[in-house]
CSV table of C-alpha atoms and ligand atoms in Angstrom, one decimal:
chain,number,residue,atom,x,y,z
A,485,MET,CA,-0.1,0.0,-0.1
A,486,LYS,CA,1.4,3.3,-0.6
A,487,ILE,CA,0.0,6.1,1.4
A,488,VAL,CA,0.5,10.1,1.7
A,489,LEU,CA,-0.5,11.5,5.1
A,490,LEU,CA,-1.1,15.3,4.5
A,491,GLY,CA,-1.0,17.9,7.3
A,492,PRO,CA,0.7,20.7,9.1
A,493,PRO,CA,3.5,21.2,11.3
A,494,GLY,CA,2.3,19.2,14.6
A,495,ALA,CA,-1.0,17.9,12.5
A,496,GLY,CA,0.3,14.4,14.3
A,497,LYS,CA,1.4,12.9,11.3
A,498,GLY,CA,4.2,10.9,12.6
A,499,THR,CA,2.8,9.2,15.4
A,500,GLN,CA,0.0,7.9,13.2
A,501,ALA,CA,1.9,6.9,10.6
A,502,LYS,CA,4.8,5.4,12.8
A,503,ARG,CA,1.1,2.8,14.4
A,504,ILE,CA,0.1,2.3,10.0
A,505,GLU,CA,4.1,1.5,9.6
A,506,LYS,CA,3.4,-0.9,12.0
A,507,ALA,CA,-0.3,-2.4,11.4
A,508,LEU,CA,0.5,-2.4,7.6
A,509,ASN,CA,4.1,-3.5,7.7
A,510,VAL,CA,5.0,-0.6,5.4
A,511,VAL,CA,7.5,1.5,5.8
A,512,GLN,CA,7.1,5.2,7.3
A,513,LEU,CA,9.1,7.8,5.4
A,514,SER,CA,9.5,11.1,7.1
A,515,THR,CA,11.3,13.7,5.0
A,516,GLY,CA,12.0,15.8,7.9
A,517,ASP,CA,13.7,12.6,10.2
A,518,MET,CA,15.9,12.0,6.3
A,519,LEU,CA,16.8,15.6,6.7
A,520,ARG,CA,17.7,15.7,9.4
A,521,ALA,CA,19.6,12.5,9.5
A,522,ALA,CA,22.0,14.0,6.6
A,523,VAL,CA,22.6,17.2,8.5
A,524,ALA,CA,23.8,15.2,11.6
A,525,ALA,CA,26.3,13.2,9.8
A,526,GLY,CA,26.9,16.5,7.9
A,527,THR,CA,26.3,15.3,3.9
A,528,ASP,CA,26.1,17.8,0.7
A,529,VAL,CA,22.5,17.7,1.3
A,530,GLY,CA,22.6,18.1,4.9
A,531,LYS,CA,24.7,20.8,4.4
A,532,ARG,CA,22.8,22.4,1.9
A,533,ALA,CA,19.5,21.8,3.8
A,534,LYS,CA,20.6,23.1,8.1
A,535,ALA,CA,20.0,26.7,7.6
A,536,VAL,CA,17.0,26.6,5.7
A,537,MET,CA,15.6,24.2,8.1
A,538,GLU,CA,16.7,26.0,10.9
A,539,ALA,CA,14.3,28.6,9.2
A,540,GLY,CA,11.4,27.0,9.1
A,541,LYS,CA,11.8,27.3,5.0
A,542,LEU,CA,11.3,24.2,3.0
A,543,VAL,CA,14.3,23.0,1.1
A,544,SER,CA,14.7,22.7,-2.6
A,545,ASP,CA,12.0,20.1,-5.0
A,546,ASP,CA,15.0,18.7,-6.2
A,547,ILE,CA,16.8,18.1,-3.4
A,548,LEU,CA,13.3,16.2,-1.8
A,549,ILE,CA,12.4,14.6,-5.2
A,550,ALA,CA,16.2,13.5,-5.9
A,551,MET,CA,15.5,11.8,-2.1
A,552,ILE,CA,12.7,9.9,-2.0
A,553,GLU,CA,13.2,8.3,-5.7
A,554,ALA,CA,15.7,6.9,-4.1
A,555,ARG,CA,14.7,5.8,-1.1
A,556,ILE,CA,11.5,4.3,-2.7
A,557,ALA,CA,13.7,2.1,-4.9
A,558,GLU,CA,14.8,0.3,-1.8
A,559,PRO,CA,13.6,-3.6,-0.9
A,560,ASP,CA,12.1,-2.4,2.2
A,561,CYS,CA,9.4,-0.2,-0.1
A,562,LYS,CA,8.3,-2.9,-1.7
A,563,ASN,CA,5.5,-3.8,0.6
A,564,GLY,CA,4.7,0.3,0.4
A,565,PHE,CA,5.2,2.7,2.1
A,566,ILE,CA,3.7,6.0,4.1
A,567,LEU,CA,4.9,9.1,3.3
A,568,ASP,CA,4.8,11.6,6.4
A,569,GLY,CA,6.3,15.1,5.2
A,570,PHE,CA,6.5,14.5,1.3
A,571,PRO,CA,4.7,15.9,-0.8
A,572,ARG,CA,5.1,19.7,0.5
A,573,THR,CA,5.0,21.3,-2.9
A,574,VAL,CA,2.7,20.6,-6.0
A,575,ALA,CA,6.2,20.1,-7.9
A,576,GLN,CA,7.1,17.0,-5.9
A,577,ALA,CA,3.5,15.8,-5.5
A,578,GLN,CA,4.1,15.8,-9.7
A,579,ALA,CA,7.0,15.0,-9.6
A,580,LEU,CA,5.8,11.3,-7.1
A,581,ASP,CA,2.8,11.3,-9.4
A,582,ALA,CA,5.5,11.0,-12.3
A,583,MET,CA,7.9,8.1,-10.7
A,584,LEU,CA,5.0,6.1,-9.5
A,585,LYS,CA,4.4,5.9,-13.2
A,586,GLY,CA,6.9,5.0,-14.5
A,587,LYS,CA,7.3,2.0,-12.1
A,588,GLY,CA,3.8,1.3,-13.4
A,589,THR,CA,1.7,1.6,-9.9
A,590,LYS,CA,0.2,4.7,-8.5
A,591,LEU,CA,-0.4,5.8,-4.6
A,592,ASP,CA,-3.9,3.8,-2.7
A,593,SER,CA,-4.4,6.6,-0.6
A,594,VAL,CA,-3.7,10.3,0.7
A,595,ILE,CA,-5.5,11.7,3.7
A,596,GLU,CA,-5.6,14.9,5.4
A,597,LEU,CA,-4.9,15.5,8.9
A,598,ALA,CA,-6.6,18.6,9.3
A,599,VAL,CA,-6.0,20.4,12.5
A,600,ASP,CA,-6.0,24.6,13.7
A,601,ASP,CA,-3.3,27.0,13.1
A,602,ALA,CA,-3.7,28.1,16.8
A,603,ALA,CA,-3.8,24.1,18.3
A,604,LEU,CA,-1.0,23.4,15.9
A,605,VAL,CA,1.5,26.2,18.0
A,606,ALA,CA,0.6,24.5,21.2
A,607,ARG,CA,1.3,21.0,20.3
A,608,ILE,CA,4.6,21.9,18.8
A,609,SER,CA,5.7,24.1,21.1
A,610,GLY,CA,5.3,20.8,23.7
A,611,ARG,CA,7.0,18.7,21.5
A,612,TYR,CA,9.7,15.8,22.3
A,613,SER,CA,11.3,12.8,21.6
A,614,CYS,CA,13.1,9.5,22.2
A,615,GLY,CA,16.4,10.4,20.3
A,616,ALA,CA,17.1,6.2,20.5
A,617,CYS,CA,13.3,5.1,19.6
A,618,GLY,CA,11.8,7.8,18.0
A,619,ALA,CA,8.7,7.7,20.3
A,620,VAL,CA,7.1,11.3,20.2
A,621,TYR,CA,5.9,12.9,23.6
A,622,HIS,CA,4.6,16.1,24.5
A,623,ASP,CA,4.6,18.5,28.1
A,624,GLN,CA,0.9,18.5,28.7
A,625,THR,CA,-1.0,15.8,26.1
A,626,LYS,CA,1.7,12.7,26.6
A,627,PRO,CA,4.2,13.5,28.9
A,628,SER,CA,6.6,10.1,29.4
A,629,LYS,CA,5.1,8.4,32.5
A,630,ALA,CA,9.0,9.3,34.1
A,631,GLU,CA,10.3,12.6,33.7
A,632,GLY,CA,12.9,11.8,30.7
A,633,VAL,CA,13.3,8.7,30.4
A,634,CYS,CA,11.5,6.8,27.5
A,635,ASP,CA,8.2,5.0,27.9
A,636,ALA,CA,9.3,2.8,24.8
A,637,CYS,CA,12.8,1.8,25.2
A,638,GLY,CA,14.4,3.3,28.5
A,639,SER,CA,16.2,5.5,26.8
A,640,THR,CA,17.8,9.0,28.4
A,641,LYS,CA,18.7,10.6,24.7
A,642,ILE,CA,15.4,12.9,25.1
A,643,VAL,CA,15.6,15.3,22.0
A,644,ARG,CA,13.5,18.7,21.3
A,645,ARG,CA,14.1,20.1,17.8
A,646,PRO,CA,15.5,23.0,17.5
A,647,ASP,CA,13.1,24.4,14.5
A,648,ASP,CA,10.4,23.6,17.3
A,649,LYS,CA,11.0,26.9,19.1
A,650,ALA,CA,7.7,29.3,18.4
A,651,ASP,CA,9.3,32.1,16.0
A,652,THR,CA,10.3,29.2,13.3
A,653,VAL,CA,6.9,27.6,13.8
A,654,ALA,CA,5.4,30.6,12.6
A,655,ALA,CA,7.9,30.7,9.1
A,656,ARG,CA,7.0,27.0,9.2
A,657,LEU,CA,3.2,27.4,9.3
A,658,LYS,CA,3.1,30.2,6.4
A,659,ALA,CA,5.0,27.5,4.4
A,660,TYR,CA,2.8,25.4,5.0
A,661,HIS,CA,-0.6,27.8,3.8
A,662,ASP,CA,1.6,29.1,0.9
A,663,GLN,CA,3.4,26.2,-1.2
A,664,THR,CA,2.2,23.0,0.5
A,665,ALA,CA,-1.6,23.1,1.0
A,666,PRO,CA,-2.6,24.2,-3.2
A,667,ILE,CA,-1.7,20.1,-3.1
A,668,ILE,CA,-4.7,19.6,-1.1
A,669,PRO,CA,-7.4,20.2,-4.2
A,670,TYR,CA,-4.3,18.6,-6.0
A,671,TYR,CA,-5.1,14.9,-4.7
A,672,ARG,CA,-9.0,16.4,-4.2
A,673,GLU,CA,-9.1,17.0,-8.1
A,674,GLN,CA,-7.5,13.1,-8.5
A,675,GLY,CA,-10.2,11.4,-6.1
A,676,VAL,CA,-7.9,10.5,-4.1
A,677,LEU,CA,-8.2,12.4,-1.1
A,678,LYS,CA,-9.9,11.8,2.3
A,679,THR,CA,-9.8,14.4,5.6
A,680,VAL,CA,-9.7,12.9,8.8
A,681,ASP,CA,-10.7,15.5,12.1
A,682,GLY,CA,-7.1,16.1,13.4
A,683,MET,CA,-8.2,18.2,16.1
A,684,ALA,CA,-10.0,14.9,17.5
A,685,ASP,CA,-8.3,12.8,20.0
A,686,MET,CA,-5.4,10.6,19.0
A,687,ASP,CA,-6.5,7.8,19.2
A,688,GLN,CA,-9.7,8.5,17.7
A,689,VAL,CA,-7.5,10.2,14.8
A,690,THR,CA,-6.3,7.0,14.4
A,691,LYS,CA,-9.1,4.6,14.6
A,692,ALA,CA,-10.7,6.9,11.4
A,693,LEU,CA,-7.2,6.0,9.7
A,694,GLY,CA,-8.0,2.7,10.2
A,695,LYS,CA,-11.1,3.2,9.1
A,696,ILE,CA,-9.8,4.8,6.1
A,697,LEU,CA,-6.7,1.8,4.9
A,698,GLY,CA,-9.8,-1.3,5.9
A,699,ARG,CA,-7.5,-2.2,8.5
A,700,GLU,CA,-7.8,-1.9,12.0
A,701,VAL,CA,-4.6,0.5,13.4
A,702,PRO,CA,-3.6,-0.1,16.6
A,703,ALA,CA,-3.1,2.9,19.1
A,704,VAL,CA,0.4,2.2,20.6
B,913,AMP,P1,9.3,18.3,9.2
B,913,AMP,O1,10.2,16.8,10.3
B,913,AMP,O2,8.2,17.1,8.0
B,913,AMP,O3,8.3,18.9,9.7
B,913,AMP,O4,10.2,18.7,8.8
B,913,AMP,C1,11.2,19.9,9.1
B,913,AMP,C2,11.3,20.5,8.4
B,913,AMP,O5,12.4,19.5,7.1
B,913,AMP,C3,10.6,21.5,6.6
B,913,AMP,O6,10.6,22.5,7.9
B,913,AMP,C4,11.4,22.0,6.4
B,913,AMP,O7,12.7,22.6,6.1
B,913,AMP,C5,12.3,20.3,5.8
B,913,AMP,N1,11.8,19.5,5.2
B,913,AMP,C6,11.2,18.0,5.4
B,913,AMP,N2,10.0,17.7,3.9
B,913,AMP,C7,10.5,18.2,3.0
B,913,AMP,C8,9.8,17.9,1.5
B,913,AMP,N3,9.1,17.5,1.3
B,913,AMP,N4,9.7,19.2,1.1
B,913,AMP,C9,11.0,20.4,1.4
B,913,AMP,N5,11.2,20.6,2.7
B,913,AMP,C10,10.7,19.6,3.5
């Protein structure tokens, strides 16, 4: 199954994509995670992306398209994937359609998580994650059981993203509305778009996604 999860920063794409990854045995492809790994490793792509990401802007389409094209050709993507953070522009959406068409396939489902801007700022600013296993937490809505310790793997490597600071969040939301939101009508016209209320409780959102995908997705 080939799925795209759309939505503004803080909509819950990463959390939901991880649940779907497990339930459907597909690979979660987070372009944000890939870029952060490239920045940490100091690769050419990482060097080009670092300042852009810190400013809350979008990294260029050519970098992202090449990155996804290479990634979906890897063997672990054979059973399908869930894209989280890609596409983020109409040009990326068109390139994705073209690359899948070239392989004789297409997207099965494009799902938008719709969330109000005001809620996003609160969600993003309290967010942190486990640097070892990637489990995501929130100061108010989903704190880890023991402070500074990951519930899932016990690691104490807790990380907060530098671009989750309030001033950068505003730039990220602007980039979403200006450059990413136009892909919603693009997919709607293709008849593949479904929208889920991302303001609902996290587990309710998971349930709604499972219904669309025709599979029960456990809320873990
Ligand atoms: P995310 O983790 O999805 O919020 O992405 C973090 C940052 O990585 C974004 O604010 C962008 O700077 C960059 N990024 C991730 N995915 C893309 C994409 N598909 N196109 C352009 N920039 C991206």
